[in-house]
mmCIF file of C-alpha atoms in Angstrom:
data_model
loop_
_atom_site.group_PDB
_atom_site.id
_atom_site.type_symbol
_atom_site.label_atom_id
_atom_site.label_comp_id
_atom_site.label_asym_id
_atom_site.label_seq_id
_atom_site.Cartn_x
_atom_site.Cartn_y
_atom_site.Cartn_z
ATOM 1 C CA MET Q 1 64.221 -29.997 67.896
ATOM 2 C CA THR Q 2 67.325 -28.322 69.316
ATOM 3 C CA ILE Q 3 70.380 -28.195 67.042
ATOM 4 C CA ARG Q 4 73.436 -29.501 68.871
ATOM 5 C CA VAL Q 5 76.472 -27.420 67.907
ATOM 6 C CA LEU Q 6 80.137 -28.201 68.472
ATOM 7 C CA LEU Q 7 82.720 -25.406 68.320
ATOM 8 C CA ALA Q 8 86.205 -26.315 67.069
ATOM 9 C CA ASP Q 9 88.732 -23.475 67.117
ATOM 10 C CA ASP Q 10 92.101 -23.058 68.813
ATOM 11 C CA GLN Q 11 91.217 -19.496 69.874
ATOM 12 C CA ALA Q 12 89.361 -19.626 73.192
ATOM 13 C CA LEU Q 13 88.121 -16.042 72.862
ATOM 14 C CA LEU Q 14 86.509 -16.784 69.503
ATOM 15 C CA ARG Q 15 84.890 -19.954 70.860
ATOM 16 C CA SER Q 16 83.440 -17.933 73.739
ATOM 17 C CA ALA Q 17 81.967 -15.388 71.337
ATOM 18 C CA PHE Q 18 80.414 -18.148 69.215
ATOM 19 C CA ARG Q 19 79.040 -19.858 72.326
ATOM 20 C CA VAL Q 20 77.260 -16.709 73.517
ATOM 21 C CA LEU Q 21 75.773 -16.202 70.065
ATOM 22 C CA VAL Q 22 74.633 -19.812 69.562
ATOM 23 C CA ASP Q 23 73.293 -20.290 73.081
ATOM 24 C CA SER Q 24 71.209 -17.124 72.720
ATOM 25 C CA GLU Q 25 69.071 -18.892 70.108
ATOM 26 C CA PRO Q 26 66.076 -20.946 71.339
ATOM 27 C CA ASP Q 27 66.551 -23.675 68.704
ATOM 28 C CA MET Q 28 70.246 -24.447 69.216
ATOM 29 C CA GLU Q 29 72.805 -25.086 71.930
ATOM 30 C CA VAL Q 30 76.576 -25.533 72.199
ATOM 31 C CA VAL Q 31 77.305 -29.071 73.388
ATOM 32 C CA GLY Q 32 81.093 -28.869 73.400
ATOM 33 C CA GLU Q 33 84.253 -26.964 72.541
ATOM 34 C CA ALA Q 34 87.433 -28.336 70.934
ATOM 35 C CA SER Q 35 90.791 -26.674 70.473
ATOM 36 C CA ASP Q 36 92.032 -29.079 67.787
ATOM 37 C CA GLY Q 37 90.695 -31.449 65.170
ATOM 38 C CA ALA Q 38 91.261 -34.675 67.068
ATOM 39 C CA GLU Q 39 89.256 -33.382 70.012
ATOM 40 C CA ALA Q 40 86.544 -32.196 67.622
ATOM 41 C CA VAL Q 41 86.126 -35.681 66.155
ATOM 42 C CA ARG Q 42 85.954 -37.230 69.632
ATOM 43 C CA LEU Q 43 83.433 -34.708 70.938
ATOM 44 C CA ALA Q 44 81.298 -34.925 67.794
ATOM 45 C CA ARG Q 45 80.807 -38.581 68.617
ATOM 46 C CA GLU Q 46 80.456 -38.267 72.394
ATOM 47 C CA GLU Q 47 78.149 -35.247 72.398
ATOM 48 C CA ARG Q 48 76.063 -36.365 69.395
ATOM 49 C CA ALA Q 49 76.647 -33.073 67.619
ATOM 50 C CA ASP Q 50 74.507 -32.119 64.633
ATOM 51 C CA VAL Q 51 76.736 -29.349 63.298
ATOM 52 C CA VAL Q 52 80.445 -28.673 63.817
ATOM 53 C CA LEU Q 53 81.775 -25.158 63.287
ATOM 54 C CA MET Q 54 85.300 -26.157 62.302
ATOM 55 C CA ASP Q 55 88.284 -23.826 62.090
ATOM 56 C CA ILE Q 56 90.217 -24.849 59.001
ATOM 57 C CA ARG Q 57 93.606 -24.114 60.582
ATOM 58 C CA MET Q 58 94.403 -25.530 64.010
ATOM 59 C CA PRO Q 59 97.576 -26.971 65.536
ATOM 60 C CA GLY Q 60 97.960 -30.727 65.514
ATOM 61 C CA THR Q 61 95.033 -32.257 63.654
ATOM 62 C CA ASP Q 62 93.686 -29.401 61.557
ATOM 63 C CA GLY Q 63 90.142 -28.833 60.391
ATOM 64 C CA LEU Q 64 90.716 -30.477 57.018
ATOM 65 C CA ALA Q 65 91.975 -33.730 58.541
ATOM 66 C CA ALA Q 66 89.195 -33.697 61.135
ATOM 67 C CA THR Q 67 86.560 -33.236 58.446
ATOM 68 C CA ARG Q 68 87.918 -36.223 56.557
ATOM 69 C CA LEU Q 69 87.759 -38.340 59.713
ATOM 70 C CA ILE Q 70 84.171 -37.297 60.401
ATOM 71 C CA SER Q 71 83.100 -37.958 56.810
ATOM 72 C CA ALA Q 72 84.736 -41.385 56.792
ATOM 73 C CA ASP Q 73 83.034 -42.516 60.011
ATOM 74 C CA PRO Q 74 79.631 -44.174 59.348
ATOM 75 C CA GLY Q 75 78.686 -43.430 62.942
ATOM 76 C CA LEU Q 76 79.004 -39.710 62.226
ATOM 77 C CA ALA Q 77 77.081 -39.714 58.940
ATOM 78 C CA HIS Q 78 74.538 -37.286 60.406
ATOM 79 C CA VAL Q 79 77.166 -34.715 61.396
ATOM 80 C CA ARG Q 80 77.498 -31.658 59.176
ATOM 81 C CA VAL Q 81 80.685 -29.596 59.123
ATOM 82 C CA VAL Q 82 80.708 -25.882 58.382
ATOM 83 C CA MET Q 83 84.294 -24.783 57.828
ATOM 84 C CA LEU Q 84 85.413 -21.456 59.274
ATOM 85 C CA THR Q 85 88.202 -19.620 57.479
ATOM 86 C CA THR Q 86 89.946 -16.314 58.111
ATOM 87 C CA PHE Q 87 90.276 -15.605 54.432
ATOM 88 C CA GLU Q 88 87.495 -15.473 51.864
ATOM 89 C CA VAL Q 89 89.831 -17.198 49.394
ATOM 90 C CA ASP Q 90 91.625 -20.167 50.908
ATOM 91 C CA GLU Q 91 93.359 -22.943 49.001
ATOM 92 C CA TYR Q 92 92.025 -25.471 51.505
ATOM 93 C CA VAL Q 93 88.358 -24.642 51.040
ATOM 94 C CA VAL Q 94 87.889 -26.856 47.993
ATOM 95 C CA GLN Q 95 89.797 -29.660 49.717
ATOM 96 C CA SER Q 96 87.434 -29.253 52.671
ATOM 97 C CA LEU Q 97 84.386 -29.612 50.465
ATOM 98 C CA ARG Q 98 85.918 -32.664 48.833
ATOM 99 C CA ALA Q 99 86.609 -34.047 52.300
ATOM 100 C CA GLY Q 100 82.942 -33.755 53.230
ATOM 101 C CA ALA Q 101 82.344 -30.262 54.593
ATOM 102 C CA SER Q 102 78.897 -28.860 53.872
ATOM 103 C CA GLY Q 103 80.253 -25.402 53.148
ATOM 104 C CA PHE Q 104 82.254 -22.584 54.645
ATOM 105 C CA LEU Q 105 81.982 -19.161 56.227
ATOM 106 C CA GLY Q 106 84.464 -16.403 56.801
ATOM 107 C CA LYS Q 107 85.153 -15.704 60.475
ATOM 108 C CA GLY Q 108 84.137 -12.120 59.814
ATOM 109 C CA SER Q 109 80.606 -13.114 58.769
ATOM 110 C CA GLU Q 110 77.658 -11.360 60.365
ATOM 111 C CA PRO Q 111 76.004 -13.149 63.334
ATOM 112 C CA ASP Q 112 72.835 -13.777 61.335
ATOM 113 C CA GLU Q 113 74.897 -15.417 58.581
ATOM 114 C CA LEU Q 114 76.520 -17.761 61.064
ATOM 115 C CA LEU Q 115 73.224 -18.756 62.685
ATOM 116 C CA ASN Q 116 71.601 -19.236 59.302
ATOM 117 C CA ALA Q 117 74.514 -21.428 58.222
ATOM 118 C CA ILE Q 118 74.003 -23.669 61.250
ATOM 119 C CA ARG Q 119 70.292 -24.039 60.512
ATOM 120 C CA ILE Q 120 70.885 -24.744 56.819
ATOM 121 C CA ALA Q 121 73.502 -27.391 57.558
ATOM 122 C CA ALA Q 122 71.400 -28.996 60.295
ATOM 123 C CA GLY Q 123 68.464 -29.181 57.908
ATOM 124 C CA GLY Q 124 70.483 -31.330 55.521
ATOM 125 C CA GLU Q 125 70.959 -28.617 52.940
ATOM 126 C CA ALA Q 126 74.551 -27.787 52.129
ATOM 127 C CA LEU Q 127 75.737 -24.289 52.824
ATOM 128 C CA LEU Q 128 76.362 -22.808 49.396
ATOM 129 C CA SER Q 129 76.379 -19.335 50.860
ATOM 130 C CA PRO Q 130 78.195 -17.051 50.600
ATOM 131 C CA ALA Q 131 77.933 -17.381 46.847
ATOM 132 C CA ALA Q 132 81.732 -17.355 46.695
ATOM 133 C CA THR Q 133 81.672 -21.097 47.492
ATOM 134 C CA LYS Q 134 80.976 -22.143 43.917
ATOM 135 C CA GLY Q 135 83.311 -19.407 42.678
ATOM 136 C CA LEU Q 136 86.133 -20.857 44.747
ATOM 137 C CA ILE Q 137 85.468 -24.342 43.429
ATOM 138 C CA ALA Q 138 85.536 -23.038 39.888
ATOM 139 C CA LYS Q 139 88.712 -21.057 40.499
ATOM 140 C CA PHE Q 140 90.751 -23.876 41.978
ATOM 141 C CA LEU Q 141 89.513 -26.530 39.590
ATOM 142 C CA ALA Q 142 90.298 -24.143 36.760
ATOM 143 C CA GLN Q 143 93.970 -24.327 37.744
ATOM 144 C CA GLY Q 144 94.041 -27.802 36.258
ATOM 145 C CA ASP Q 145 91.857 -26.875 33.313
ATOM 146 C CA GLY Q 146 94.661 -27.137 30.825
ATOM 147 C CA ASP Q 147 95.807 -30.650 31.638
ATOM 148 C CA ASP Q 148 92.651 -31.968 33.337
ATOM 149 C CA ASP Q 149 94.530 -32.731 36.564
ATOM 150 C CA ASP Q 150 91.388 -32.006 38.565
ATOM 151 C CA ARG Q 151 89.051 -33.974 36.342
ATOM 152 C CA ASP Q 152 87.897 -37.294 37.700
ATOM 153 C CA PRO Q 153 87.203 -39.822 34.891
ATOM 154 C CA GLY Q 154 85.519 -42.135 37.395
ATOM 155 C CA ARG Q 155 83.022 -39.456 38.343
ATOM 156 C CA ALA Q 156 82.443 -38.606 34.705
ATOM 157 C CA GLU Q 157 81.491 -42.242 34.130
ATOM 158 C CA ARG Q 158 79.195 -42.222 37.144
ATOM 159 C CA LEU Q 159 77.262 -39.352 35.599
ATOM 160 C CA GLU Q 160 76.023 -41.889 33.066
ATOM 161 C CA ALA Q 161 73.806 -43.299 35.819
ATOM 162 C CA LEU Q 162 71.892 -40.003 35.974
ATOM 163 C CA THR Q 163 68.776 -39.348 33.949
ATOM 164 C CA VAL Q 164 68.663 -36.357 31.631
ATOM 165 C CA ARG Q 165 66.538 -34.456 34.144
ATOM 166 C CA GLU Q 166 68.893 -35.317 37.024
ATOM 167 C CA ARG Q 167 71.791 -33.917 35.000
ATOM 168 C CA GLU Q 168 69.828 -30.745 34.332
ATOM 169 C CA VAL Q 169 69.137 -30.381 38.040
ATOM 170 C CA LEU Q 170 72.800 -31.061 38.873
ATOM 171 C CA VAL Q 171 73.886 -28.234 36.570
ATOM 172 C CA GLN Q 172 71.478 -25.907 38.360
ATOM 173 C CA VAL Q 173 72.721 -27.027 41.793
ATOM 174 C CA ALA Q 174 76.288 -26.327 40.662
ATOM 175 C CA GLY Q 175 75.127 -22.839 39.788
ATOM 176 C CA GLY Q 176 74.214 -22.288 43.416
ATOM 177 C CA HIS Q 177 70.460 -22.218 42.858
ATOM 178 C CA SER Q 178 67.946 -23.253 45.520
ATOM 179 C CA ASN Q 179 65.266 -25.888 44.960
ATOM 180 C CA ASP Q 180 62.638 -23.175 44.503
ATOM 181 C CA GLU Q 181 64.784 -21.377 41.932
ATOM 182 C CA ILE Q 182 65.487 -24.617 40.061
ATOM 183 C CA ALA Q 183 61.792 -25.490 40.097
ATOM 184 C CA GLU Q 184 60.967 -22.153 38.496
ATOM 185 C CA ARG Q 185 63.720 -22.513 35.898
ATOM 186 C CA LEU Q 186 62.695 -26.052 34.916
ATOM 187 C CA THR Q 187 58.942 -25.525 35.366
ATOM 188 C CA VAL Q 188 58.496 -28.312 37.900
ATOM 189 C CA SER Q 189 57.567 -28.419 41.585
ATOM 190 C CA PRO Q 190 60.154 -27.885 44.351
ATOM 191 C CA LEU Q 191 59.306 -31.363 45.638
ATOM 192 C CA THR Q 192 60.201 -32.839 42.248
ATOM 193 C CA VAL Q 193 63.507 -30.970 42.309
ATOM 194 C CA LYS Q 194 64.232 -32.267 45.806
ATOM 195 C CA THR Q 195 63.560 -35.819 44.602
ATOM 196 C CA HIS Q 196 65.969 -35.411 41.685
ATOM 197 C CA VAL Q 197 68.623 -33.919 43.963
ATOM 198 C CA ASN Q 198 68.308 -36.790 46.435
ATOM 199 C CA ARG Q 199 68.523 -39.367 43.658
ATOM 200 C CA ALA Q 200 71.592 -37.673 42.187
ATOM 201 C CA MET Q 201 73.273 -37.653 45.605
ATOM 202 C CA ALA Q 202 72.519 -41.353 46.075
ATOM 203 C CA LYS Q 203 73.820 -42.308 42.634
ATOM 204 C CA LEU Q 204 76.970 -40.189 42.928
ATOM 205 C CA GLY Q 205 77.732 -41.009 46.565
ATOM 206 C CA ALA Q 206 77.457 -37.347 47.626
ATOM 207 C CA ARG Q 207 76.749 -36.351 51.229
ATOM 208 C CA ASP Q 208 74.975 -33.137 50.287
ATOM 209 C CA ARG Q 209 74.643 -30.360 47.734
ATOM 210 C CA ALA Q 210 78.165 -29.071 48.293
ATOM 211 C CA GLN Q 211 79.491 -32.467 47.214
ATOM 212 C CA LEU Q 212 77.275 -32.320 44.128
ATOM 213 C CA VAL Q 213 78.823 -28.982 43.168
ATOM 214 C CA VAL Q 214 82.330 -30.412 43.438
ATOM 215 C CA ILE Q 215 81.366 -33.498 41.404
ATOM 216 C CA ALA Q 216 79.766 -31.349 38.716
ATOM 217 C CA TYR Q 217 83.028 -29.464 38.232
ATOM 218 C CA GLU Q 218 85.375 -32.426 38.675
ATOM 219 C CA SER Q 219 83.459 -34.520 36.154
ATOM 220 C CA GLY Q 220 83.514 -31.745 33.584
ATOM 221 C CA LEU Q 221 79.704 -31.454 33.487
ATOM 222 C CA VAL Q 222 80.104 -27.789 34.442
ATOM 223 C CA ARG Q 223 83.142 -25.885 33.205
ATOM 224 C CA PRO Q 224 84.785 -23.213 35.386
ATOM 225 C CA ARG Q 225 84.547 -19.641 34.307
ATOM 226 C CA VAL Q 226 88.035 -18.164 34.244
ATOM 227 C CA GLU Q 227 87.933 -14.415 34.503
#
């Protein structure tokens, strides 16, 4: 099955470079280009995109607002957003993940990283690579660590719906571990881990693993490491 990719960036030259790269792969194709967030949302619907490479900063409707619109639209539930950012540390990255993005990449990432990110997102697995994703979440949530501004009591209560094993798996997911790694750590099969992850997502209303990471930190299940 061919992965349908939408490019959303206000820089035409960068879109052209991404198009050449994506279209060179036999399992994916660029189905549209958008120069702002509003156009990205429209084209995601019209072109039945699977993955949107979304620039976080664009004039007009930016990538953050566009991601929220995509996540809130039931008709676009299958669409996965990979946020593109110029800076490895960006105060909007955590907001993007909260808004429904599956992960992020720096614009300076290697071509193989970008293509791998598209495949991971299209496969329904959140992009928790580069590993800095969970570090960013921890860093920005840690800013409210003293007064619990970033803690969500409602989410903490929802954790009560999880089984002990589902909580254990959630902690491992928040650590950025893959299903295979979690299976080895907990001495269970990868299929069992996948089942627990899916059940946790359903119970917590999470779109994907990236959302589970955010919930784990916001609920206080996992505490940020402040260096």
